[in-house]
Amino acid sequence: MKKSIIFLIISLFFKLSGIAGEGMWIPMLLEQLNEKEMKAMGMNITAEDIYSINHSSLKDAIVLFGRGCTAEIISDKGLLLTNHHCGFGAIQRHSSIENDYLTDGFWAMNQDEELPNPGLTVTLMVRMEEVTNQVLEGVEPNMSEADRDEKIKENSDKIIEAFEKDSEYQAAIKPFFKGNAFYMIITETFKDVRLVGAPPSNIGKFGGDTDNWMWPRHTGDFSIFRIYTDKDGKPAEYSEDNIPYKPKYHFPISLKGVDEGDFTFVFGYPARTNEYLPSYAVEMITESGNPHKIKLRETRLDIFNKYASADPKVRIQYASKDARVANYWKKMIGESSGIERLDGIEKKQAYEAEFNEWANSSEELKKQYGNLIPAFETAYEQLEPISLATDYIAEAGLAMEIVSFARNFSGLVEMSKADEIDEEAIQQEIESLKRRTSGFFKDYYQPIDEEVMTAMLKLYDENLTPPFKPDFFNTIHSKYKNNYQDYTNYVFSKSIFDNEDALNELLDNYKPKKYKKLVKDPAYLMASEMMDFYDADIKTKRNLLNHELDSLQRIYMKAQMEMEPEKRFYPDANFTLRVTYGYVDGYHPKDAVYYKHFTTLEGIMEKEDPDIYDYVVEDRLKELYQNKDYGQYADEDGNMHVAFVASNHTTGGNSGSPVLNADGELVGVNFDRCWEGTMSDLMYDPEVCRNISIDIRYFLFIVDKFAGAGYLVEEMDLVK
Ligand code: ASP
């Protein structure tokens, strides 16, 4: 694929004009807002091909996977492709020391071997409709924020109820543009989703957390699932009699690869962005919240790693937890430094100065918007300590596993204290707690938790002033003279929440009056003191401020759109289906350095290190590499391409999203962003914001050549 001169010129034009890249667009508005630009950038299909309510379109092959990822359908038998890190929880749950699918990979060699995953669902968007006017009916401009919310909820419930009454589908209404617009999203949720294949971690997680959020990248971050339905093709709970889903559409897969300057688009479920925040908010996030959370997570990760590298069982137990903590730890580092490098706060301030000038340019505007920016300043000043206190509860308090686990027992305690005892409800609660208990201890290693507790208490105590700390710190100060270790020893020696047998024994023989034993337990006490403190001292203030900020945000959004009527605004991500588009493109991460747009198997061999878990390369992969046995999956340059970067504007939730070429064929699977660009959730910079995708040919190569699961490739439609 040689790019033409014209193409280069066009792409240069869009790059220079700063258009390419930024934006997460609403599928049903593409025709109106984006189609022309997408075509000018190289797209050969139409907006109607991407999203249509009249016939099958690309959107019919995209699902929200679980609660936080995207996946795409790649065969007429409901085969589903997503990231390894999205399937990680499911893969881990099927793994044990004997069947270590995390380490060794898993491949069902026929449909009977596919593994069910209770609780895992995928959701397909059937269509969307704008319902702003209906939702805002009866909402008055001078209403309090709480009344407004209530009215909106009341209207929304009515609309949803009316829709669902005559429909087999589900509906939800979501705010867009900070509550200035509303759309009803109509969906269908599938409940029988089975694991079909996953590469070993040294492919699916190659480079681990060292390479996470970084380019150049060599991770084969994919896993394969399959949707099953009942005999009529309708969503159903798991049953042996279920059949593979027959989708309305599935993606053809291109073997042509990508070249620098190629148009690509990503179609998926971005979770949350905040592109329209005032400078005060960006400052609070990047200069206060992030640094504290980074330190807390770093401390925890060091402890995890110390134990995990010494014991393979602990490594499996803590694999998911470690990945979760490490992921946003690194993201926050990238985000804060990205904003700094971009002078993000100063840029926002300059914009606000411009805004203020406009907002004060007439009496009419002044009345509506004149006080907006100062109001933001006051509100964020008040929010900062409250927000930090909340962060410490989540990131230090609940990081103590024994404490967050004990918190689950508060329901049982409440039921047991009630004037009228509901025996049946208590019995049900006990059953559910027993299941939780066994789940908790499967992945629990007490020495880690003890060390984490001592470390968390110390940081918590040192970094917050008294009004922002729960009561147990009084005990730590007075009785334990700030010796966090001693206090931890006391908690662990007295609590039963680190003892599976004792806990089961209590649950097996539970009588309501035994709740006294629970409420005296030191871990339970810590949990309840922390939650009481949150309820009494934090929650109300926080809600009040957030309400005020919601209202300010909404007005600010509307005002910005009014100030720049020619500008095409896109709504912040809100976990609804979006399209973003850009070019395959390398970038300059720092002075004098240029990163090319793709990586190859060669690079995997360069990174190989048999002594480091994340950089082990399997013999089978080496053999394929040595024999250049790439089959039809090699690039025309003869190499095996592994991953590529492009200027598509993505965020968390876009993981697993299809990356499509100008013809709408699958060329990659999105799985990450590069570190220099992770501030794109707050501010996008076309120079360095890049999404990272697996080259779809590497995925095919691993399935076919490495795993010998070529029968899966036969299900797919390959385009040469
Ligand atoms: N890795 C992210 C995800 O899981 C994607 C991103 O944040 O760019 O969705």
XYZ file of C-alpha atoms and ligand atoms in Angstrom:
729
model
C 0.000 0.000 0.000
C 1.711 3.135 -1.198
C 0.228 6.377 -0.150
C -0.334 8.860 -2.907
C 0.977 12.393 -2.919
C -2.570 13.736 -2.834
C -3.222 11.703 0.244
C -0.153 13.095 1.924
C -1.221 16.616 1.135
C -4.728 16.057 2.433
C -3.500 14.482 5.613
C -1.012 17.285 6.114
C -3.787 19.792 5.672
C -5.958 18.159 8.310
C -3.008 17.792 10.636
C -2.057 21.419 10.298
C -5.614 22.570 10.733
C -5.703 20.527 13.930
C -8.917 18.827 12.895
C -7.752 15.263 12.657
C -7.965 13.175 15.753
C -9.853 14.990 18.450
C -13.477 14.099 19.087
C -15.698 11.205 20.103
C -18.702 11.508 17.870
C -22.264 10.301 18.203
C -22.948 7.605 15.578
C -26.410 8.878 14.678
C -25.049 12.361 13.983
C -22.119 11.316 11.791
C -23.857 12.067 8.558
C -24.660 15.580 9.667
C -21.400 16.435 11.404
C -18.575 14.234 10.207
C -19.200 12.327 7.024
C -17.808 14.996 4.750
C -14.613 15.318 6.718
C -14.212 11.555 7.073
C -14.508 11.153 3.327
C -12.067 13.956 2.694
C -9.663 12.177 5.012
C -9.952 9.028 2.930
C -12.997 7.063 4.048
C -14.691 5.065 1.280
C -17.885 4.062 3.090
C -20.809 6.202 4.241
C -22.161 7.295 7.592
C -25.183 5.135 6.837
C -22.876 2.096 6.534
C -21.581 2.826 10.018
C -24.851 3.524 11.761
C -28.243 2.769 10.299
C -31.641 2.051 11.746
C -32.964 0.746 8.441
C -30.547 -2.013 7.624
C -27.612 -3.834 9.170
C -24.579 -1.631 9.721
C -21.218 -1.689 11.458
C -22.766 -0.831 14.801
C -24.502 -4.239 14.834
C -21.136 -5.908 15.278
C -20.027 -3.923 18.345
C -20.813 -4.682 21.962
C -20.080 -3.329 25.378
C -18.096 -6.172 26.921
C -18.689 -6.770 30.624
C -18.847 -3.476 32.399
C -15.843 -1.715 31.017
C -14.622 -2.764 27.560
C -15.626 -3.005 23.939
C -15.686 -6.128 21.757
C -16.513 -6.807 18.116
C -18.186 -9.688 16.338
C -15.933 -11.328 13.757
C -17.877 -14.292 12.464
C -21.432 -15.260 11.621
C -21.297 -17.604 14.611
C -21.033 -14.878 17.220
C -17.259 -15.018 17.658
C -16.169 -12.051 19.715
C -12.816 -10.321 19.802
C -11.648 -8.138 22.673
C -8.456 -7.456 24.624
C -6.615 -9.925 26.811
C -6.837 -7.413 29.656
C -10.607 -7.229 29.144
C -10.977 -11.005 29.339
C -8.384 -11.156 32.109
C -10.864 -11.569 34.967
C -12.613 -14.433 33.196
C -9.331 -16.096 32.275
C -8.083 -15.714 35.826
C -11.273 -17.187 37.294
C -10.776 -20.349 35.234
C -7.118 -20.547 36.265
C -5.460 -22.510 39.024
C -1.945 -23.818 39.625
C -2.913 -27.003 37.709
C -4.711 -25.219 34.837
C -2.868 -21.964 34.632
C -4.563 -20.378 31.607
C -3.107 -17.033 32.560
C 0.403 -18.305 32.056
C -0.166 -20.950 29.406
C -3.084 -19.563 27.447
C -6.307 -21.347 26.667
C -7.716 -22.590 23.381
C -11.008 -24.367 22.991
C -10.446 -26.742 20.115
C -14.180 -27.039 19.448
C -17.346 -25.406 20.689
C -17.836 -27.993 23.437
C -14.636 -26.860 25.078
C -15.658 -23.219 25.319
C -15.956 -22.099 28.949
C -19.057 -20.354 30.365
C -18.588 -17.216 32.486
C -21.464 -16.637 34.874
C -22.085 -12.942 35.344
C -20.334 -11.854 32.161
C -22.659 -10.074 29.743
C -22.311 -8.213 26.467
C -24.645 -5.449 25.374
C -25.497 -4.416 21.867
C -26.909 -1.028 20.972
C -29.993 -1.488 18.824
C -30.441 2.224 18.165
C -30.514 5.626 19.804
C -32.995 8.500 19.810
C -32.780 12.058 20.929
C -35.277 12.736 23.740
C -34.073 16.114 25.051
C -37.420 17.878 24.821
C -39.384 15.127 26.537
C -36.787 14.764 29.288
C -36.681 18.483 29.993
C -40.436 18.942 30.025
C -41.389 20.919 33.114
C -37.776 21.717 33.981
C -37.524 25.406 34.812
C -34.329 27.450 34.607
C -34.538 28.584 38.230
C -35.167 25.136 39.720
C -32.774 23.836 42.347
C -30.388 21.204 41.047
C -32.049 18.533 43.184
C -35.516 19.379 41.885
C -34.188 19.444 38.376
C -32.643 15.987 38.799
C -35.864 14.670 40.211
C -37.957 16.032 37.378
C -35.549 14.627 34.811
C -35.614 11.251 36.479
C -39.391 11.259 36.615
C -39.670 12.138 32.912
C -36.988 9.626 31.951
C -38.632 6.819 33.882
C -41.876 7.517 32.079
C -40.252 7.491 28.650
C -38.379 4.291 29.416
C -41.424 2.578 30.806
C -43.510 3.499 27.774
C -40.812 2.173 25.498
C -40.082 -1.060 27.321
C -43.745 -1.933 27.645
C -43.961 -2.844 23.962
C -40.410 -3.867 23.342
C -38.171 -6.868 23.771
C -35.258 -4.453 24.301
C -34.022 -2.383 27.242
C -33.736 1.391 27.262
C -31.687 3.902 29.209
C -31.523 7.664 28.995
C -28.173 9.389 29.227
C -27.201 13.040 29.488
C -24.893 14.522 26.848
C -23.138 17.892 26.798
C -23.297 18.095 30.611
C -27.054 17.657 30.682
C -27.916 20.013 27.835
C -29.078 17.104 25.660
C -30.474 13.627 26.310
C -30.530 10.464 24.259
C -32.363 7.220 24.800
C -30.110 4.242 24.156
C -31.904 1.046 23.239
C -30.012 -2.148 23.913
C -30.081 -5.920 23.958
C -28.006 -7.800 26.554
C -26.607 -11.299 26.035
C -25.891 -13.401 29.099
C -24.228 -16.510 27.802
C -20.718 -15.495 26.771
C -18.061 -18.206 26.631
C -14.302 -18.091 26.620
C -12.887 -19.426 23.360
C -9.253 -18.513 23.402
C -6.552 -16.509 25.089
C -2.845 -16.373 24.371
C -0.373 -17.009 27.178
C 0.314 -13.920 29.284
C 3.766 -13.551 27.813
C 1.982 -12.717 24.559
C -1.301 -11.215 25.792
C 0.421 -9.142 28.453
C 3.900 -9.041 26.945
C 5.827 -6.193 28.533
C 3.404 -6.199 31.492
C 3.179 -3.053 33.503
C 6.609 -1.898 32.380
C 5.340 -1.400 28.851
C 1.757 -0.559 29.792
C 0.681 2.861 28.422
C 3.825 2.987 26.347
C 4.919 2.970 22.787
C 6.782 1.169 21.168
C 4.628 -1.722 22.265
C 4.619 -5.439 21.504
C 1.615 -6.761 23.394
C -0.688 -9.318 21.760
C -3.491 -7.952 23.897
C -6.460 -10.033 22.681
C -8.810 -12.748 23.835
C -11.686 -14.475 22.089
C -15.190 -15.204 23.324
C -18.452 -16.346 21.756
C -22.007 -15.171 22.294
C -24.674 -17.830 22.707
C -28.441 -17.424 22.471
C -31.477 -19.616 22.885
C -32.805 -21.580 19.912
C -34.666 -18.525 18.618
C -31.566 -16.379 18.582
C -32.648 -14.406 21.643
C -30.522 -13.573 24.696
C -30.763 -16.259 27.368
C -29.049 -17.362 30.550
C -26.390 -20.027 30.106
C -27.735 -23.366 28.986
C -26.117 -26.349 27.332
C -28.800 -26.141 24.666
C -27.929 -22.590 23.663
C -26.603 -21.995 20.167
C -23.988 -19.580 18.768
C -25.416 -16.110 18.105
C -26.256 -15.199 14.514
C -25.378 -11.499 14.290
C -26.887 -8.979 11.888
C -23.363 -7.972 10.927
C -19.795 -9.114 11.520
C -16.543 -7.458 10.532
C -14.552 -8.547 7.510
C -10.869 -8.709 8.421
C -8.283 -7.059 6.216
C -4.940 -8.712 5.526
C -3.677 -5.565 3.837
C -2.218 -3.911 6.910
C -1.854 -0.186 7.466
C 0.547 2.439 6.262
C 1.480 5.820 7.643
C -1.169 8.363 6.634
C -3.963 5.797 6.306
C -7.376 6.836 7.512
C -8.657 4.748 10.423
C -11.598 4.991 12.745
C -12.393 3.441 16.087
C -15.911 2.492 17.005
C -16.562 1.631 20.650
C -17.497 2.530 24.197
C -15.311 5.313 25.626
C -16.127 5.610 29.326
C -15.353 9.078 30.598
C -13.596 12.219 29.446
C -13.638 15.743 30.827
C -12.614 18.045 28.036
C -14.570 21.089 29.138
C -13.398 21.495 32.721
C -12.209 24.850 34.003
C -8.543 25.319 34.908
C -9.280 24.943 38.639
C -10.542 21.416 38.106
C -7.597 20.415 35.943
C -5.279 21.812 38.577
C -7.041 19.900 41.351
C -6.864 16.638 39.404
C -3.322 16.853 38.121
C -1.601 18.669 40.981
C -3.436 17.388 44.052
C -5.513 14.244 43.451
C -3.168 12.416 41.106
C 0.072 12.889 43.106
C -1.528 11.568 46.297
C -3.106 8.591 44.582
C 0.095 7.822 42.713
C 2.052 7.619 45.965
C -0.549 5.396 47.642
C -0.714 3.014 44.707
C 3.024 2.879 44.289
C 3.394 1.844 47.912
C 0.841 -0.913 47.494
C 2.329 -2.167 44.243
C 5.798 -2.473 45.754
C 4.360 -4.710 48.438
C 2.376 -6.836 45.948
C 5.427 -7.282 43.774
C 7.720 -8.284 46.586
C 5.487 -11.223 47.503
C 4.314 -12.111 43.999
C 7.796 -12.547 42.626
C 8.638 -14.893 45.498
C 5.637 -17.195 45.181
C 3.822 -18.299 41.985
C 0.574 -18.936 43.858
C 0.567 -15.397 45.202
C 1.371 -14.124 41.742
C -1.836 -15.664 40.361
C -3.856 -14.527 43.372
C -2.755 -10.940 43.001
C -2.521 -10.781 39.203
C -5.874 -9.072 38.683
C -5.540 -6.766 41.671
C -2.051 -5.790 40.666
C -3.102 -5.051 37.086
C -5.983 -2.915 38.285
C -3.908 -0.868 40.697
C -0.941 -0.527 38.357
C -2.967 0.557 35.366
C -4.325 3.818 36.713
C -1.236 4.431 38.774
C 0.685 4.777 35.552
C -2.109 6.550 33.741
C -2.194 9.262 36.413
C 1.557 9.794 36.148
C 1.250 10.227 32.391
C -1.760 12.473 32.702
C -0.216 14.886 35.186
C 3.023 15.205 33.270
C 1.154 15.492 29.970
C -0.851 18.452 31.249
C 2.313 20.033 32.531
C 4.137 19.574 29.234
C 1.186 20.972 27.348
C 0.893 23.959 29.729
C -2.642 22.703 30.047
C -3.607 24.798 33.044
C -2.231 27.983 31.474
C -4.066 27.184 28.244
C -7.306 26.755 30.147
C -6.672 30.015 31.989
C -6.118 31.842 28.730
C -9.351 30.395 27.381
C -11.172 31.469 30.526
C -9.864 35.013 30.142
C -11.262 35.042 26.625
C -14.489 33.580 27.880
C -14.769 36.212 30.596
C -14.281 38.943 28.083
C -17.109 37.544 25.992
C -19.310 36.877 29.009
C -18.954 40.480 30.118
C -19.423 41.980 26.687
C -23.129 42.709 27.153
C -25.496 43.139 30.067
C -27.544 40.200 28.861
C -24.549 37.825 28.771
C -23.182 39.205 31.984
C -26.380 38.346 33.814
C -26.175 34.740 32.643
C -22.466 33.999 32.530
C -20.558 36.833 34.170
C -20.084 35.031 37.453
C -19.387 31.565 36.090
C -15.602 31.410 36.267
C -15.329 32.982 39.750
C -18.021 30.550 40.929
C -15.917 27.658 39.649
C -12.938 28.980 41.544
C -14.791 29.092 44.855
C -16.407 25.701 44.375
C -13.154 23.916 43.519
C -11.379 25.550 46.434
C -13.996 24.029 48.708
C -14.037 20.718 46.909
C -10.312 20.044 46.993
C -9.937 18.849 50.621
C -13.214 16.951 50.432
C -12.144 15.261 47.264
C -8.813 14.324 48.824
C -10.533 12.864 51.869
C -12.663 10.750 49.540
C -9.581 9.648 47.633
C -7.931 8.505 50.847
C -10.957 6.443 51.813
C -10.959 4.740 48.433
C -7.232 4.473 47.865
C -5.876 3.937 51.386
C -8.802 2.934 53.609
C -10.371 0.424 51.261
C -6.958 -0.692 50.017
C -6.745 -2.600 53.302
C -8.439 -5.743 52.063
C -9.502 -7.012 55.443
C -11.319 -3.710 56.008
C -13.086 -3.550 52.661
C -14.050 -7.193 53.049
C -15.439 -6.666 56.568
C -17.585 -3.882 55.209
C -19.655 -6.462 53.315
C -20.983 -7.724 56.636
C -22.766 -4.512 57.543
C -25.982 -5.710 55.865
C -26.065 -8.793 58.078
C -25.409 -6.684 61.152
C -28.254 -4.317 60.321
C -30.663 -7.205 59.732
C -29.656 -8.769 63.023
C -30.209 -5.560 64.971
C -33.682 -4.958 63.560
C -36.680 -5.062 65.882
C -38.341 -7.672 63.752
C -35.983 -10.361 62.633
C -36.511 -11.651 59.101
C -35.047 -15.140 59.357
C -35.368 -15.858 55.681
C -33.631 -12.697 54.580
C -30.847 -13.356 57.076
C -30.398 -16.857 55.734
C -30.134 -15.499 52.207
C -27.618 -12.915 53.284
C -25.555 -15.616 54.965
C -25.505 -17.691 51.804
C -24.365 -14.719 49.801
C -21.669 -13.890 52.384
C -20.419 -17.456 52.248
C -19.936 -17.163 48.519
C -18.155 -13.867 48.985
C -15.979 -15.350 51.675
C -14.785 -18.139 49.456
C -14.165 -15.697 46.595
C -12.253 -13.372 48.883
C -9.945 -16.012 50.307
C -9.216 -17.570 46.939
C -7.218 -14.438 46.139
C -6.100 -13.321 49.586
C -2.623 -13.434 51.046
C -2.519 -12.151 54.572
C 1.139 -11.043 54.810
C 0.524 -8.667 51.906
C -2.522 -7.204 53.559
C -0.739 -6.690 56.877
C 2.084 -4.845 55.254
C -0.326 -2.792 53.155
C -2.277 -1.811 56.263
C 0.755 -0.481 58.113
C 1.869 1.481 55.073
C -1.574 2.877 54.246
C -2.271 4.003 57.804
C 1.008 5.854 57.914
C 0.441 7.722 54.644
C -3.167 8.419 55.522
C -2.165 9.880 58.865
C 0.715 11.941 57.572
C -1.044 13.486 54.616
C -4.420 14.522 55.947
C -5.348 16.826 58.796
C -7.674 15.598 61.576
C -11.069 16.716 60.272
C -10.487 14.563 57.199
C -9.640 11.303 58.932
C -11.804 8.555 60.449
C -11.942 8.003 64.201
C -9.616 5.026 64.454
C -6.720 7.422 64.094
C -7.543 8.677 67.576
C -6.879 5.182 68.908
C -3.720 4.947 66.874
C -2.482 8.225 68.337
C -3.499 7.780 71.942
C -3.201 4.062 72.561
C -0.573 3.099 69.996
C 1.511 6.279 70.019
C 1.490 6.405 66.210
C 3.011 2.980 65.936
C 1.127 1.797 62.870
C 2.770 -1.588 62.959
C 1.561 -2.264 66.494
C -1.926 -1.196 65.610
C -1.899 -3.461 62.563
C -0.696 -6.372 64.687
C -3.539 -5.764 67.058
C -6.117 -5.709 64.224
C -4.846 -8.902 62.661
C -4.479 -10.773 65.923
C -8.029 -9.940 67.032
C -10.022 -9.949 63.789
C -11.685 -12.999 62.275
C -11.855 -11.451 58.817
C -8.462 -12.868 57.896
C -9.461 -16.359 58.960
C -11.585 -18.303 56.506
C -12.376 -21.208 58.834
C -13.400 -19.037 61.732
C -15.575 -16.939 59.491
C -17.295 -19.937 57.928
C -17.824 -21.403 61.348
C -19.504 -18.182 62.428
C -21.681 -18.077 59.311
C -22.634 -21.757 59.586
C -23.863 -21.311 63.127
C -25.076 -17.754 62.870
C -27.708 -16.432 65.274
C -28.841 -12.785 65.101
C -27.443 -12.021 68.530
C -24.000 -12.980 67.313
C -23.843 -9.709 65.462
C -22.146 -8.393 68.601
C -19.122 -10.440 67.763
C -19.010 -8.818 64.337
C -19.384 -5.246 65.477
C -16.593 -5.651 68.010
C -14.223 -7.023 65.438
C -11.427 -4.472 64.853
C -11.526 -4.779 61.042
C -15.274 -4.343 61.042
C -14.887 -1.386 63.372
C -12.400 0.259 61.073
C -14.757 -0.198 58.150
C -17.749 1.167 59.978
C -15.874 4.102 61.491
C -14.608 4.990 58.071
C -18.037 4.764 56.476
C -19.649 6.677 59.347
C -17.052 9.361 58.963
C -17.756 9.504 55.243
C -21.515 9.697 55.759
C -21.339 12.305 58.479
C -18.485 14.558 57.409
C -17.900 14.132 53.717
C -20.878 12.877 51.768
C -23.278 15.757 52.254
C -20.697 18.439 51.554
C -19.464 16.538 48.573
C -22.919 16.043 47.094
C -23.758 19.672 47.632
C -20.641 20.853 45.867
C -21.034 18.347 43.080
C -24.573 19.482 42.519
C -23.412 23.042 42.287
C -20.633 22.037 39.918
C -23.013 20.026 37.741
C -25.076 23.111 37.327
C -22.055 25.338 36.636
C -20.720 22.792 34.143
C -23.985 22.639 32.298
C -24.203 26.387 32.004
C -20.533 26.667 31.040
C -20.984 24.066 28.306
C -23.981 25.887 26.901
C -22.129 29.188 27.115
C -19.089 27.855 25.282
C -21.302 26.604 22.482
C -22.905 30.005 22.319
C -19.584 31.803 22.308
C -18.259 29.704 19.425
C -21.293 28.964 17.267
C -19.123 27.830 14.336
C -17.169 25.275 16.343
C -18.212 21.654 16.132
C -18.428 20.403 19.723
C -18.472 16.762 20.706
C -19.934 15.543 24.010
C -17.670 14.088 26.685
C -17.517 10.307 26.717
C -20.274 8.722 28.822
C -20.045 4.999 28.057
C -22.163 5.282 24.952
C -21.129 4.126 21.514
C -18.901 6.641 19.718
C -16.846 7.024 16.585
C -13.450 8.677 16.516
C -11.203 8.970 13.483
C -7.679 9.902 12.568
C -4.558 8.770 10.765
C -2.026 6.043 11.260
C 0.849 8.200 12.397
C 4.112 8.124 14.349
C 5.070 10.942 16.705
C 7.840 12.822 18.490
C 7.750 11.861 22.198
C 10.573 14.235 23.060
C 13.247 16.383 21.556
C 15.105 14.677 18.707
C 13.226 11.402 19.070
C 10.742 10.055 16.538
C 8.647 6.938 17.023
C 7.577 5.032 13.934
C 3.953 3.997 13.590
C 4.413 0.213 13.846
C 6.312 -2.496 15.727
C 7.312 -5.998 14.648
C 8.184 -9.427 16.003
C 11.778 -8.319 15.669
C 11.117 -5.954 18.570
C 9.778 -8.775 20.706
C 13.061 -10.580 20.223
C 14.950 -7.393 21.128
C 13.000 -7.094 24.363
C 13.321 -10.787 25.212
C 14.681 -11.516 28.688
C 14.174 -15.027 30.061
C 14.794 -13.773 33.602
C 12.040 -11.216 33.625
C 8.532 -12.588 33.760
C 7.049 -9.924 31.482
C 9.676 -10.425 28.759
C 9.805 -14.172 28.403
C 9.349 -15.316 24.798
C 8.016 -18.827 24.242
C 10.033 -21.292 22.224
C 7.181 -21.780 19.810
C 7.087 -18.071 18.997
C 10.871 -17.980 18.581
C 10.724 -20.909 16.225
C 8.115 -19.185 14.061
C 10.269 -16.080 14.110
C 13.439 -17.920 13.156
C 11.735 -19.686 10.270
C 9.902 -16.503 9.254
C 6.866 -18.740 9.228
C 4.278 -15.969 8.979
C 2.134 -17.369 6.164
C -0.386 -14.941 4.773
C -0.053 -12.729 7.831
C 3.309 -11.141 6.973
C 3.412 -7.542 5.840
C 4.598 -6.887 2.315
C 7.902 -5.844 3.903
C 8.273 -9.487 4.952
C 7.983 -8.781 8.684
C 5.368 -9.746 11.197
C 3.782 -6.462 12.298
C 2.630 -6.525 15.905
C 1.064 -3.163 16.776
C 0.524 0.316 15.370
C -0.387 3.815 16.541
C -2.848 6.311 15.110
C -4.329 9.656 16.082
C -7.756 8.361 17.096
C -9.112 9.990 20.241
C -9.803 7.096 22.620
C -10.092 6.528 26.339
C -10.736 3.814 28.927
C -13.564 1.598 27.711
C -12.291 1.815 24.160
C -10.163 -1.190 24.952
C -11.096 -3.979 22.606
C -12.645 -1.559 20.103
C -12.394 -2.373 16.419
C -9.938 -0.242 14.481
C -11.261 0.027 10.929
C -9.770 1.113 7.632
C -11.235 3.365 4.950
C -13.404 0.469 3.739
C -14.716 -0.391 7.192
C -12.627 -3.572 7.425
C -10.997 -4.623 10.655
C -7.279 -3.755 10.705
C -6.641 -3.673 14.438
C -7.933 -3.968 17.968
C -7.492 -0.921 20.158
C -5.934 -1.580 23.552
C -4.103 1.424 24.902
C -2.779 4.940 24.475
C 0.769 6.158 24.549
C 1.987 7.714 27.772
C 2.812 11.138 26.402
C -0.833 11.474 25.378
C -2.768 10.133 28.368
C -3.895 13.648 29.305
C -6.271 13.359 26.342
C -9.087 12.697 28.835
C -8.676 16.317 29.907
C -7.062 17.862 26.863
C -6.237 16.385 23.483
C -2.993 17.212 21.698
C -2.822 16.028 18.080
C 0.980 16.077 18.243
C 1.338 13.274 20.778
C -2.055 11.703 21.469
C -2.019 8.244 19.900
C -4.107 5.148 20.383
C -2.302 1.815 20.319
C -3.761 -1.172 18.456
C -2.732 -4.727 17.783
C -2.194 -5.277 14.088
C -5.026 -7.654 13.250
C -2.572 -9.849 11.320
C -0.618 -10.513 14.513
C -3.832 -11.676 16.158
C -4.511 -14.043 13.231
C -0.934 -15.264 13.250
C -1.047 -16.128 16.959
C -4.376 -17.942 16.623
C -3.423 -19.832 13.510
C 0.331 -20.391 13.532
C 1.163 -20.178 17.231
C -1.852 -21.838 18.819
C -2.896 -24.073 15.940
C -6.499 -22.904 16.272
C -6.804 -22.285 12.545
C -10.361 -23.592 12.593
C -11.286 -20.283 14.210
C -9.711 -18.335 11.370
C -11.820 -20.361 8.964
C -14.917 -18.912 10.593
C -13.774 -15.394 9.748
C -14.005 -13.442 6.489
C -10.497 -12.500 5.471
C -10.037 -9.824 2.807
C -6.802 -10.001 0.839
N -6.512 0.569 28.003
C -7.715 1.354 28.033
C -8.976 0.515 28.229
O -8.969 -0.468 28.921
C -7.824 2.198 26.831
C -7.325 3.566 27.055
O -7.448 4.081 28.167
O -6.835 4.138 26.093
O -10.048 0.863 27.855
